[in-house]
Amino acid sequence: MGQHSLIYSFVARGTVIVAEYTEFSGNFTSIAFQCLLKLPATNNKFTYDCDGHTINYLVEDGFTYCVVAVESVGRQIPMAFLERIKEDFTKKYGGGKAAYSCC
């Protein structure tokens, strides 16, 4: 896998992007966001093909994890990446669930 295989990623709660990362410039950020607005809120995995890239989504428990990848990398690597991002994000932030302690 080349260093340019995964080019943009974000985590969103609903339609609000709460974290994102890329080292590249291009219109893939706006295209990925436009697709986010059209995704069903149900837990599922989605992949869209666009101009030699795939836009891959993992929707789970109100959060959407996205990665834009070069089409030649396939679908397995982007989906494995999204599972890892979901695990790391959930461990670090508790999946958006506030932790309260009493008394």
CSV table of N, CA and C in Angstrom, one decimal:
chain,number,residue,atom,x,y,z
A,1,MET,N,0.9,-1.2,0.0
A,1,MET,CA,0.0,0.0,0.0
A,1,MET,C,0.9,1.2,0.0
A,2,GLY,N,0.7,2.1,-1.0
A,2,GLY,CA,1.5,3.3,-1.1
A,2,GLY,C,1.1,4.3,-0.1
A,3,GLN,N,1.9,5.3,0.1
A,3,GLN,CA,1.6,6.3,1.1
A,3,GLN,C,0.5,7.3,0.7
A,4,HIS,N,0.0,7.2,-0.5
A,4,HIS,CA,-1.1,8.0,-1.0
A,4,HIS,C,-2.4,7.2,-1.1
A,5,SER,N,-2.5,6.1,-0.5
A,5,SER,CA,-3.6,5.2,-0.6
A,5,SER,C,-4.8,5.7,0.1
A,6,LEU,N,-4.7,6.1,1.4
A,6,LEU,CA,-5.7,6.7,2.2
A,6,LEU,C,-5.5,8.2,2.3
A,7,ILE,N,-6.4,9.0,1.7
A,7,ILE,CA,-6.0,10.4,1.5
A,7,ILE,C,-6.8,11.3,2.4
A,8,TYR,N,-7.9,10.9,3.0
A,8,TYR,CA,-8.7,11.8,3.9
A,8,TYR,C,-9.6,11.0,4.8
A,9,SER,N,-9.7,11.4,6.0
A,9,SER,CA,-10.6,10.7,6.9
A,9,SER,C,-11.3,11.7,7.9
A,10,PHE,N,-12.5,11.3,8.3
A,10,PHE,CA,-13.1,12.1,9.3
A,10,PHE,C,-14.0,11.2,10.2
A,11,VAL,N,-14.4,11.8,11.4
A,11,VAL,CA,-15.4,11.2,12.3
A,11,VAL,C,-16.4,12.3,12.4
A,12,ALA,N,-17.7,11.9,12.3
A,12,ALA,CA,-18.8,12.8,12.4
A,12,ALA,C,-19.8,12.3,13.4
A,13,ARG,N,-20.5,13.2,14.1
A,13,ARG,CA,-21.6,12.8,14.9
A,13,ARG,C,-22.8,13.4,14.2
A,14,GLY,N,-23.7,12.6,13.7
A,14,GLY,CA,-24.7,13.1,12.8
A,14,GLY,C,-24.1,13.6,11.6
A,15,THR,N,-24.4,14.9,11.3
A,15,THR,CA,-23.7,15.5,10.1
A,15,THR,C,-22.7,16.6,10.5
A,16,VAL,N,-22.2,16.5,11.7
A,16,VAL,CA,-21.2,17.5,12.2
A,16,VAL,C,-19.9,16.7,12.3
A,17,ILE,N,-18.9,17.1,11.5
A,17,ILE,CA,-17.6,16.5,11.6
A,17,ILE,C,-16.9,17.0,12.8
A,18,VAL,N,-16.5,16.0,13.7
A,18,VAL,CA,-15.8,16.4,15.0
A,18,VAL,C,-14.3,16.2,14.9
A,19,ALA,N,-13.8,15.5,13.9
A,19,ALA,CA,-12.4,15.3,13.7
A,19,ALA,C,-12.1,14.9,12.3
A,20,GLU,N,-11.1,15.4,11.7
A,20,GLU,CA,-10.7,15.1,10.3
A,20,GLU,C,-9.2,15.2,10.1
A,21,TYR,N,-8.7,14.5,9.1
A,21,TYR,CA,-7.3,14.6,8.8
A,21,TYR,C,-7.0,14.3,7.3
A,22,THR,N,-6.1,15.1,6.8
A,22,THR,CA,-5.6,14.9,5.4
A,22,THR,C,-4.3,15.6,5.3
A,23,GLU,N,-3.4,15.1,4.4
A,23,GLU,CA,-2.2,15.8,4.1
A,23,GLU,C,-2.3,16.4,2.7
A,24,PHE,N,-3.4,16.2,2.0
A,24,PHE,CA,-3.6,16.5,0.6
A,24,PHE,C,-4.7,17.6,0.4
A,25,SER,N,-4.6,18.2,-0.7
A,25,SER,CA,-5.7,19.2,-1.1
A,25,SER,C,-6.5,18.6,-2.2
A,26,GLY,N,-7.7,19.0,-2.3
A,26,GLY,CA,-8.6,18.5,-3.3
A,26,GLY,C,-10.1,18.6,-2.9
A,27,ASN,N,-10.9,18.3,-3.9
A,27,ASN,CA,-12.4,18.4,-3.6
A,27,ASN,C,-12.9,17.2,-2.9
A,28,PHE,N,-12.1,16.2,-2.6
A,28,PHE,CA,-12.6,15.0,-1.9
A,28,PHE,C,-13.2,15.3,-0.5
A,29,THR,N,-12.8,16.4,0.1
A,29,THR,CA,-13.4,16.7,1.4
A,29,THR,C,-14.8,17.2,1.3
A,30,SER,N,-15.1,18.0,0.3
A,30,SER,CA,-16.5,18.4,0.1
A,30,SER,C,-17.4,17.3,-0.5
A,31,ILE,N,-16.8,16.5,-1.3
A,31,ILE,CA,-17.6,15.3,-1.9
A,31,ILE,C,-17.9,14.4,-0.7
A,32,ALA,N,-17.0,14.1,0.1
A,32,ALA,CA,-17.2,13.1,1.2
A,32,ALA,C,-18.3,13.7,2.2
A,33,PHE,N,-18.2,15.0,2.4
A,33,PHE,CA,-19.2,15.7,3.3
A,33,PHE,C,-20.6,15.6,2.6
A,34,GLN,N,-20.7,15.9,1.3
A,34,GLN,CA,-22.0,15.8,0.6
A,34,GLN,C,-22.6,14.4,0.7
A,35,CYS,N,-21.8,13.4,0.5
A,35,CYS,CA,-22.3,12.1,0.7
A,35,CYS,C,-22.7,11.8,2.1
A,36,LEU,N,-22.0,12.3,3.1
A,36,LEU,CA,-22.4,12.1,4.5
A,36,LEU,C,-23.8,12.6,4.7
A,37,LEU,N,-24.2,13.8,4.1
A,37,LEU,CA,-25.5,14.3,4.3
A,37,LEU,C,-26.6,13.4,3.7
A,38,LYS,N,-26.3,12.5,2.8
A,38,LYS,CA,-27.3,11.6,2.2
A,38,LYS,C,-27.3,10.2,2.8
A,39,LEU,N,-26.4,9.9,3.7
A,39,LEU,CA,-26.3,8.6,4.3
A,39,LEU,C,-27.5,8.4,5.2
A,40,PRO,N,-28.0,7.1,5.2
A,40,PRO,CA,-29.0,6.8,6.2
A,40,PRO,C,-28.4,6.7,7.6
A,41,ALA,N,-29.1,7.0,8.7
A,41,ALA,CA,-28.6,7.0,10.0
A,41,ALA,C,-28.4,5.6,10.6
A,42,THR,N,-28.8,4.6,9.9
A,42,THR,CA,-28.8,3.2,10.4
A,42,THR,C,-27.4,2.7,10.4
A,43,ASN,N,-27.1,1.8,11.4
A,43,ASN,CA,-25.7,1.2,11.4
A,43,ASN,C,-25.5,0.4,10.2
A,44,ASN,N,-24.4,0.7,9.5
A,44,ASN,CA,-24.2,0.0,8.2
A,44,ASN,C,-22.8,0.4,7.7
A,45,LYS,N,-22.4,-0.2,6.6
A,45,LYS,CA,-21.2,0.2,5.9
A,45,LYS,C,-21.6,0.6,4.4
A,46,PHE,N,-21.0,1.6,3.9
A,46,PHE,CA,-21.3,2.1,2.6
A,46,PHE,C,-20.0,2.4,1.9
A,47,THR,N,-19.9,2.2,0.6
A,47,THR,CA,-18.8,2.7,-0.3
A,47,THR,C,-19.4,3.3,-1.5
A,48,TYR,N,-18.8,4.4,-1.9
A,48,TYR,CA,-19.2,5.1,-3.2
A,48,TYR,C,-17.9,5.2,-4.0
A,49,ASP,N,-18.0,5.0,-5.3
A,49,ASP,CA,-16.9,5.2,-6.2
A,49,ASP,C,-17.0,6.6,-6.9
A,50,CYS,N,-15.9,7.3,-6.9
A,50,CYS,CA,-15.9,8.6,-7.5
A,50,CYS,C,-14.5,9.0,-8.1
A,51,ASP,N,-14.4,9.2,-9.4
A,51,ASP,CA,-13.2,9.7,-10.0
A,51,ASP,C,-11.9,8.9,-9.5
A,52,GLY,N,-11.9,7.6,-9.6
A,52,GLY,CA,-10.7,6.8,-9.2
A,52,GLY,C,-10.5,6.7,-7.7
A,53,HIS,N,-11.5,7.1,-6.9
A,53,HIS,CA,-11.4,7.0,-5.5
A,53,HIS,C,-12.6,6.2,-4.9
A,54,THR,N,-12.5,5.7,-3.7
A,54,THR,CA,-13.7,5.2,-3.0
A,54,THR,C,-13.9,6.1,-1.8
A,55,ILE,N,-15.1,6.3,-1.5
A,55,ILE,CA,-15.5,7.0,-0.2
A,55,ILE,C,-16.2,6.0,0.6
A,56,ASN,N,-15.5,5.6,1.7
A,56,ASN,CA,-16.0,4.5,2.5
A,56,ASN,C,-16.5,5.0,3.9
A,57,TYR,N,-17.7,4.5,4.3
A,57,TYR,CA,-18.3,4.9,5.5
A,57,TYR,C,-18.6,3.8,6.4
A,58,LEU,N,-18.5,4.0,7.7
A,58,LEU,CA,-18.9,3.0,8.7
A,58,LEU,C,-19.8,3.9,9.6
A,59,VAL,N,-21.1,3.5,9.7
A,59,VAL,CA,-22.0,4.3,10.5
A,59,VAL,C,-22.4,3.4,11.7
A,60,GLU,N,-22.2,3.9,12.9
A,60,GLU,CA,-22.5,3.1,14.1
A,60,GLU,C,-22.8,4.0,15.3
A,61,ASP,N,-24.0,3.8,15.8
A,61,ASP,CA,-24.4,4.4,17.1
A,61,ASP,C,-24.3,6.0,17.0
A,62,GLY,N,-24.8,6.5,15.9
A,62,GLY,CA,-24.8,8.0,15.7
A,62,GLY,C,-23.6,8.6,15.2
A,63,PHE,N,-22.5,7.8,15.1
A,63,PHE,CA,-21.2,8.3,14.6
A,63,PHE,C,-21.0,7.7,13.2
A,64,THR,N,-20.4,8.5,12.3
A,64,THR,CA,-20.0,8.1,11.0
A,64,THR,C,-18.5,8.3,10.9
A,65,TYR,N,-17.8,7.2,10.5
A,65,TYR,CA,-16.4,7.2,10.2
A,65,TYR,C,-16.2,7.1,8.7
A,66,CYS,N,-15.3,7.9,8.2
A,66,CYS,CA,-15.2,8.0,6.7
A,66,CYS,C,-13.7,8.0,6.4
A,67,VAL,N,-13.4,7.3,5.3
A,67,VAL,CA,-12.0,7.4,4.7
A,67,VAL,C,-12.2,7.4,3.2
A,68,VAL,N,-11.5,8.4,2.5
A,68,VAL,CA,-11.4,8.4,1.1
A,68,VAL,C,-10.1,7.7,0.7
A,69,ALA,N,-10.2,6.8,-0.2
A,69,ALA,CA,-9.0,6.0,-0.6
A,69,ALA,C,-8.9,5.9,-2.1
A,70,VAL,N,-7.7,5.7,-2.6
A,70,VAL,CA,-7.5,5.4,-4.0
A,70,VAL,C,-8.1,4.1,-4.3
A,71,GLU,N,-8.9,4.1,-5.4
A,71,GLU,CA,-9.7,3.0,-5.8
A,71,GLU,C,-8.9,1.7,-5.9
A,72,SER,N,-7.6,1.7,-6.3
A,72,SER,CA,-6.8,0.5,-6.5
A,72,SER,C,-6.5,-0.2,-5.2
A,73,VAL,N,-6.7,0.5,-4.1
A,73,VAL,CA,-6.4,-0.2,-2.8
A,73,VAL,C,-7.5,-1.2,-2.4
A,74,GLY,N,-8.6,-1.1,-3.1
A,74,GLY,CA,-9.7,-2.0,-2.8
A,74,GLY,C,-10.6,-1.5,-1.7
A,75,ARG,N,-11.4,-2.4,-1.1
A,75,ARG,CA,-12.3,-2.1,-0.1
A,75,ARG,C,-11.9,-2.6,1.3
A,76,GLN,N,-11.2,-3.7,1.3
A,76,GLN,CA,-10.9,-4.3,2.6
A,76,GLN,C,-10.0,-3.4,3.5
A,77,ILE,N,-9.0,-2.8,2.9
A,77,ILE,CA,-8.1,-2.0,3.7
A,77,ILE,C,-8.8,-0.7,4.3
A,78,PRO,N,-9.6,0.0,3.4
A,78,PRO,CA,-10.3,1.1,4.0
A,78,PRO,C,-11.3,0.7,5.1
A,79,MET,N,-12.0,-0.4,4.9
A,79,MET,CA,-12.9,-0.8,6.0
A,79,MET,C,-12.2,-1.2,7.3
A,80,ALA,N,-11.1,-1.9,7.1
A,80,ALA,CA,-10.3,-2.3,8.3
A,80,ALA,C,-9.8,-1.0,9.0
A,81,PHE,N,-9.4,0.0,8.2
A,81,PHE,CA,-9.0,1.3,8.8
A,81,PHE,C,-10.1,1.9,9.6
A,82,LEU,N,-11.3,1.9,9.0
A,82,LEU,CA,-12.5,2.5,9.7
A,82,LEU,C,-12.8,1.8,11.0
A,83,GLU,N,-12.7,0.5,11.0
A,83,GLU,CA,-12.9,-0.3,12.2
A,83,GLU,C,-11.9,0.1,13.3
A,84,ARG,N,-10.7,0.3,12.9
A,84,ARG,CA,-9.6,0.7,13.8
A,84,ARG,C,-9.8,2.1,14.3
A,85,ILE,N,-10.2,3.0,13.5
A,85,ILE,CA,-10.5,4.4,13.9
A,85,ILE,C,-11.7,4.4,14.9
A,86,LYS,N,-12.7,3.6,14.6
A,86,LYS,CA,-13.9,3.5,15.5
A,86,LYS,C,-13.4,3.0,16.8
A,87,GLU,N,-12.6,2.0,16.9
A,87,GLU,CA,-12.2,1.5,18.2
A,87,GLU,C,-11.4,2.5,18.9
A,88,ASP,N,-10.4,3.2,18.3
A,88,ASP,CA,-9.6,4.2,18.9
A,88,ASP,C,-10.4,5.3,19.4
A,89,PHE,N,-11.3,5.8,18.6
A,89,PHE,CA,-12.1,7.0,18.9
A,89,PHE,C,-13.0,6.6,20.1
A,90,THR,N,-13.6,5.4,20.1
A,90,THR,CA,-14.5,5.0,21.2
A,90,THR,C,-13.7,4.9,22.5
A,91,LYS,N,-12.5,4.3,22.4
A,91,LYS,CA,-11.7,4.2,23.6
A,91,LYS,C,-11.3,5.5,24.2
A,92,LYS,N,-11.0,6.4,23.3
A,92,LYS,CA,-10.5,7.7,23.8
A,92,LYS,C,-11.6,8.6,24.2
A,93,TYR,N,-12.7,8.6,23.5
A,93,TYR,CA,-13.8,9.6,23.8
A,93,TYR,C,-15.1,8.9,24.3
A,94,GLY,N,-15.1,7.6,24.5
A,94,GLY,CA,-16.3,6.9,25.0
A,94,GLY,C,-17.4,6.9,24.0
A,95,GLY,N,-17.2,7.1,22.7
A,95,GLY,CA,-18.3,7.1,21.8
A,95,GLY,C,-19.2,8.2,22.0
A,96,GLY,N,-18.8,9.3,22.6
A,96,GLY,CA,-19.7,10.5,22.8
A,96,GLY,C,-20.5,10.4,24.0
A,97,LYS,N,-20.4,9.3,24.8
A,97,LYS,CA,-21.3,9.1,26.0
A,97,LYS,C,-20.5,9.7,27.2
A,98,ALA,N,-21.1,10.6,27.8
A,98,ALA,CA,-20.5,11.2,29.0
A,98,ALA,C,-20.4,10.2,30.1
A,99,ALA,N,-19.3,10.2,30.8
A,99,ALA,CA,-19.2,9.4,32.0
A,99,ALA,C,-19.4,10.2,33.2
A,100,TYR,N,-20.3,9.8,34.1
A,100,TYR,CA,-20.6,10.6,35.3
A,100,TYR,C,-20.4,9.7,36.5
A,101,SER,N,-19.8,10.3,37.5
A,101,SER,CA,-19.7,9.6,38.8
A,101,SER,C,-20.5,10.3,39.8
A,102,CYS,N,-21.1,9.6,40.7
A,102,CYS,CA,-22.0,10.2,41.7
A,102,CYS,C,-21.4,10.0,43.1
A,103,CYS,N,-21.5,11.0,43.8
A,103,CYS,CA,-21.2,11.0,45.3
A,103,CYS,C,-19.9,10.5,45.7
